[in-house]
Structures are given as structure tokens and as C-alpha cells.
Coordinates of C-alpha atoms in Angstrom, one line a residue:
M6 CA 23.0 19.1 -4.4
S7 CA 24.1 15.6 -3.2
I8 CA 21.9 13.0 -1.6
Y9 CA 23.0 10.2 0.7
A10 CA 21.2 7.4 2.5
V11 CA 22.6 6.7 6.0
G12 CA 22.3 3.5 8.0
D13 CA 20.9 3.1 11.5
L14 CA 22.1 5.8 13.9
Q15 CA 20.7 4.4 17.2
G16 CA 21.9 7.4 19.1
C17 CA 25.5 7.5 17.7
F18 CA 25.8 11.3 17.5
F19 CA 29.6 11.6 17.4
S20 CA 29.8 8.9 14.6
L21 CA 27.2 10.9 12.7
Q22 CA 29.3 14.0 12.9
T23 CA 32.4 12.2 11.6
L24 CA 30.4 10.7 8.7
L25 CA 29.0 14.2 7.8
N26 CA 32.5 15.5 7.6
A27 CA 33.6 12.5 5.5
I28 CA 30.9 13.2 2.9
N29 CA 31.3 17.0 3.2
F30 CA 27.6 17.4 4.0
N31 CA 26.3 20.9 3.2
T32 CA 23.3 21.6 5.4
R33 CA 22.1 24.3 3.0
E34 CA 22.2 22.2 -0.2
D35 CA 22.6 18.5 0.4
E36 CA 20.0 15.9 1.6
I37 CA 20.2 12.8 3.8
W38 CA 17.8 9.9 3.9
F39 CA 17.9 8.1 7.2
V40 CA 16.7 4.5 7.2
G41 CA 15.2 4.7 10.7
D42 CA 16.2 3.9 14.3
L43 CA 17.5 7.3 15.0
V44 CA 17.4 6.6 18.8
N45 CA 18.3 4.0 21.4
R46 CA 21.2 1.7 22.4
G47 CA 23.8 4.5 21.7
Q48 CA 24.6 7.3 24.2
G49 CA 23.5 10.3 22.1
S50 CA 19.8 9.9 21.3
L51 CA 19.0 13.4 22.5
E52 CA 21.8 14.9 20.4
V53 CA 20.8 13.0 17.4
L54 CA 17.2 14.2 17.7
N55 CA 18.3 17.8 18.2
W56 CA 20.5 17.6 15.1
C57 CA 17.8 16.0 13.0
Y58 CA 15.1 18.3 14.1
K59 CA 17.3 21.4 13.5
N60 CA 18.1 20.0 9.9
R61 CA 14.7 18.5 9.2
D62 CA 14.3 20.5 6.0
N63 CA 17.4 18.7 4.6
I64 CA 16.6 15.1 5.7
K65 CA 14.1 12.4 5.0
I66 CA 13.4 9.7 7.6
V67 CA 11.4 6.6 8.0
L68 CA 10.4 5.2 11.4
G69 CA 12.3 2.2 12.7
N70 CA 11.3 -0.2 15.5
H71 CA 13.4 1.7 18.1
D72 CA 11.7 4.9 17.1
L73 CA 8.3 3.4 17.6
H74 CA 9.4 1.9 20.9
F75 CA 10.6 5.4 22.0
L76 CA 7.2 6.8 21.1
A77 CA 5.4 4.1 23.0
V78 CA 7.5 4.8 26.1
A79 CA 7.2 8.6 25.8
L80 CA 3.4 8.3 25.5
K81 CA 3.4 5.9 28.5
V82 CA 2.1 3.0 26.5
K83 CA 5.3 1.0 27.5
S84 CA 7.7 1.2 30.3
I85 CA 11.3 2.0 29.7
S86 CA 13.6 -1.0 29.9
T87 CA 17.1 -1.4 31.3
K88 CA 18.5 -1.7 27.7
D89 CA 17.0 1.7 26.6
T90 CA 19.3 4.7 26.5
F91 CA 16.9 7.5 25.6
E92 CA 16.0 8.6 29.1
P93 CA 17.7 12.0 28.6
V94 CA 15.1 12.6 25.8
L95 CA 12.3 11.7 28.1
K96 CA 13.5 14.3 30.6
N97 CA 14.2 17.0 28.0
K98 CA 12.1 20.2 27.8
N99 CA 11.6 19.5 24.1
L100 CA 10.1 16.0 24.5
S101 CA 6.7 16.9 23.3
K102 CA 8.2 18.6 20.2
F103 CA 10.2 15.5 19.4
V104 CA 7.2 13.2 19.9
D105 CA 5.0 15.4 17.6
W106 CA 7.6 15.4 15.0
L107 CA 8.3 11.7 15.0
L108 CA 4.6 11.0 14.8
S109 CA 4.6 12.8 11.5
I110 CA 7.3 10.5 10.0
P111 CA 6.2 7.6 7.7
L112 CA 7.3 4.0 7.4
A113 CA 8.2 4.4 3.8
H114 CA 9.6 7.2 1.7
G115 CA 10.5 7.3 -1.9
N116 CA 10.6 8.9 -5.3
D117 CA 10.6 7.5 -8.9
K118 CA 14.0 6.0 -8.4
Y119 CA 14.4 5.1 -4.7
L120 CA 12.2 3.5 -2.0
M121 CA 13.3 3.6 1.6
V122 CA 12.0 1.5 4.5
H123 CA 13.7 0.6 7.8
A124 CA 13.6 -3.3 7.6
G125 CA 12.0 -4.5 4.4
I126 CA 9.1 -4.9 2.0
A127 CA 6.8 -7.9 1.7
P128 CA 7.5 -9.8 -1.5
S129 CA 3.9 -9.6 -2.6
W130 CA 3.6 -5.8 -2.2
S131 CA 3.9 -3.4 -5.0
T132 CA 5.5 0.0 -4.4
K133 CA 2.0 1.6 -4.5
L134 CA 0.7 -0.7 -1.8
T135 CA 3.9 -0.2 0.3
K136 CA 3.3 3.6 0.3
Q137 CA -0.4 3.1 0.8
L138 CA 0.1 1.0 3.9
S139 CA 2.7 3.6 5.2
N140 CA 0.1 6.3 4.8
E141 CA -2.5 4.2 6.6
V142 CA -0.2 3.6 9.5
A143 CA 0.7 7.3 9.7
F144 CA -3.0 8.3 9.6
E145 CA -4.0 6.0 12.4
L146 CA -0.9 6.7 14.5
N147 CA -1.6 10.5 14.4
K148 CA -5.4 10.0 15.0
N149 CA -5.0 8.2 18.3
P150 CA -1.3 7.6 19.1
K151 CA -1.7 5.8 22.4
K152 CA -4.4 3.4 21.1
F153 CA -2.5 2.7 17.9
L154 CA 0.8 2.0 19.8
K155 CA -0.9 -0.4 22.2
E156 CA -2.3 -2.4 19.3
M157 CA 0.9 -2.5 17.2
Y158 CA 2.7 -5.1 19.4
G159 CA 2.6 -8.8 18.6
N160 CA 3.8 -11.2 15.9
F161 CA 0.5 -11.9 14.3
P162 CA -0.1 -12.1 11.4
I163 CA 3.0 -13.5 9.8
I164 CA 2.0 -13.4 6.1
W165 CA 0.1 -10.8 4.1
D166 CA -3.6 -11.0 3.3
E167 CA -5.4 -7.9 2.1
N168 CA -8.6 -9.2 3.9
Y169 CA -7.3 -8.8 7.4
K170 CA -9.2 -6.5 9.7
K171 CA -7.5 -3.1 10.0
A172 CA -5.6 -3.7 13.2
D173 CA -4.0 -6.9 11.9
R174 CA -3.4 -5.3 8.5
L175 CA -1.5 -2.4 10.0
R176 CA 0.4 -4.5 12.5
F177 CA 1.7 -6.7 9.7
A178 CA 2.7 -3.5 7.8
I179 CA 4.7 -2.3 10.9
N180 CA 6.3 -5.6 11.5
T181 CA 7.3 -5.9 7.8
M182 CA 8.7 -2.4 7.4
T183 CA 10.4 -2.2 10.9
R184 CA 11.2 -5.7 12.1
M185 CA 11.5 -8.2 9.2
R186 CA 14.8 -9.9 8.4
A187 CA 14.2 -13.5 7.1
L188 CA 11.3 -15.3 5.5
N189 CA 10.1 -18.8 5.6
K190 CA 9.6 -20.8 2.4
D191 CA 5.9 -19.7 2.2
G192 CA 6.9 -16.0 2.5
S193 CA 5.8 -15.7 6.1
I194 CA 8.0 -13.7 8.5
D195 CA 10.4 -15.4 10.9
F196 CA 10.8 -13.1 13.9
Y197 CA 13.6 -15.0 15.6
F198 CA 16.6 -15.3 13.4
K199 CA 18.9 -12.3 13.9
K200 CA 22.4 -13.6 13.1
N201 CA 24.5 -13.2 10.0
I202 CA 23.8 -14.9 6.7
N203 CA 26.5 -17.6 7.2
N204 CA 24.3 -19.0 10.0
L205 CA 21.0 -18.8 8.1
P206 CA 19.0 -22.1 8.4
S207 CA 18.2 -23.7 5.1
N208 CA 14.5 -23.1 5.6
L209 CA 14.9 -19.3 5.7
T210 CA 15.7 -16.7 3.0
P211 CA 16.8 -13.1 3.6
W212 CA 13.7 -11.0 2.7
Y213 CA 15.5 -9.1 -0.1
L214 CA 16.4 -12.3 -1.9
F215 CA 13.0 -13.8 -1.7
P216 CA 11.1 -13.9 -5.1
A217 CA 9.1 -10.7 -5.2
K218 CA 7.0 -8.5 -7.2
K219 CA 9.1 -6.5 -9.6
R220 CA 9.6 -2.8 -9.0
K221 CA 11.6 -0.1 -10.7
E222 CA 12.9 1.6 -7.5
F223 CA 16.2 0.9 -5.8
I224 CA 15.4 -0.2 -2.2
L225 CA 17.2 1.3 0.8
S226 CA 16.9 -0.4 4.1
G227 CA 18.7 -1.0 7.4
H228 CA 17.8 -2.9 10.6
W229 CA 19.7 -6.1 10.2
S230 CA 23.1 -5.1 11.6
A231 CA 24.5 -8.7 11.6
I232 CA 24.6 -8.8 7.8
G233 CA 26.2 -5.3 7.4
I234 CA 26.2 -3.9 3.8
Q235 CA 24.6 -6.2 1.4
T236 CA 24.0 -5.3 -2.3
Y237 CA 21.4 -7.2 -4.3
Q238 CA 19.7 -6.8 -7.7
N239 CA 17.6 -3.8 -6.8
G240 CA 18.8 -2.5 -3.5
I241 CA 21.2 -2.3 -0.6
T242 CA 21.2 -2.8 3.2
L243 CA 22.9 0.0 5.2
D244 CA 23.0 -1.0 8.9
S245 CA 26.7 -1.6 9.3
G246 CA 26.6 -2.0 13.1
C247 CA 27.7 1.4 14.3
V248 CA 26.2 1.0 17.8
W249 CA 28.0 -2.3 18.1
G250 CA 31.4 -0.8 17.5
R251 CA 31.7 -1.4 13.8
K252 CA 30.9 1.2 11.1
L253 CA 28.4 4.0 10.2
S254 CA 27.7 4.0 6.5
A255 CA 26.3 6.3 3.8
Y256 CA 25.3 5.5 0.3
S257 CA 25.8 8.2 -2.3
F258 CA 23.0 8.5 -4.8
E259 CA 25.2 10.2 -7.3
E260 CA 28.3 8.0 -7.2
K261 CA 26.4 4.7 -6.3
K262 CA 29.1 3.9 -3.7
I263 CA 29.4 3.4 0.1
I264 CA 31.3 5.7 2.4
S265 CA 31.9 4.3 5.9
I266 CA 33.6 5.5 9.0
D267 CA 34.6 3.7 12.2
S268 CA 32.1 4.1 15.1
D269 CA 33.1 6.6 17.8
P270 CA 33.7 5.0 21.2
R271 CA 31.9 7.8 22.9
D272 CA 28.7 6.6 21.3
L273 CA 28.9 3.0 22.4
I274 CA 26.8 1.3 25.1

């Protein structure tokens, strides 16, 4: 059995099929960990969801910001925007099945060697707290999806404090694990910088390079397409910008290496 972690798909179905061929993925034996953002921006969100749902026994997924946005639109908490490309999913007969399935997916997934989130992990969090917050979000999201999705939007708070009231605590958890890129000097989240590292202002630090609580797991994340593949002491970023015409990438757990393929033009916006 081989295991791979794959960067942000964002509806790039044809690119996914090319990557699966490149790694000789066996749907009966192998496993893929998807770092979130299955849908939106690319042209094949419906096809991606169909494939993932069909192969759900062989994949592990964490929710990304685009997945949460899709849920908010599907449950009529938010209106679809002109940039969204998942309208075919909204019109599909299996919409409720996809929604129920996505509601069951956590923000963090891991084992004793690997820990996967979509965007990042707060520097003060332990692995135990990261998983605990993921579980809390999943519980509240499933208990009352519409109410929870309405309350998740907003940039406050920007730094962790365990004494926050529940809504603020969980909003920070969502923003950290699905939106974070760079941190200010005090460890608070900067929600505005989205460019590559060469343009990073001196007052900001990539979240994965900020001094943090030590953990034994290797961190897998995506979300920050402008920086592409970045390896650091205990992790790797995997969003290599497929939906922007660059690459779709997989990380082999066995070989500890990256396999990348060119994005398929049919997927692009």
C-alpha cells in the first residue's frame, strides 16, 4: 500500500486523473490525503466530488476555505459569487449527498507520523489541541450547519486565547486551519498578504517558519499557491497552483519525494 498527499485540487479533475496515472494509484490498495479545497475556481468541481465520493474509502480529506464556502452557498447561508465555479454541483441530483459527506470531514487529520491541515497550525497549539479544535468545529458544524456557517465569517480574533467564548474560539480555529498564510511578529494572523515569499514584508513571517511548539508529526498543508512547494524542518506545503495553470503535486509518504504534473488546460478558469 502506498500513501500520497495531494495539493489543492480546486475542481481540477483532468489534472487529478493525470496525477493518479503518474503515481500509478491503485484504488483498491493505495490511499490519498487531500489537503482541502476540493472545489471551486476550476471547471470540474462536480467531477472531483463524484470521484472523491466514489473512492472515499481510500482517501482522507480536510476541509479548506473553498469547501466551507461551497457548504455555505449550498445551505443558502451565502450567495454564489461570479468567481465561483461550482454551480453544476448545486444543480446536481446528488447535492444533498455531497453536502452531508463534506459536513463529516474535519479540519485536521493525522496519525503518529503525519498531521494534515489545509492552511496551517497556530504556533502555540500542540497536536492534541489542533485535533481537539478540529473535533469541536466538526461537532458544531454538524449540530447546526446553517447557524455555524453564519458565525464562522470574520477576521476576529487574530491571535489565540483559550479563554475566548466558543464562537470566537472556533472562528479562530477555522481561520487558522483554512485561511492562514503569514503571521505578524506577535504571532497574530495577517489576512491580507497572499503573494510569494520574495515579496514578504519584513514584519511578516510565513506561519510554518514562526517559532512554534515542537511536535513529532510531519505537517502537510496547502492553500498558499503563490509559494508553491516549500519544505521546512517538519513539514511541506503542497499547493503548486494547478488551478492557475501551474502544477498539481503529490508527496509520497514512502519515498519522501514530490511528483508533479502540468495542469490540464481543460480544468482552468
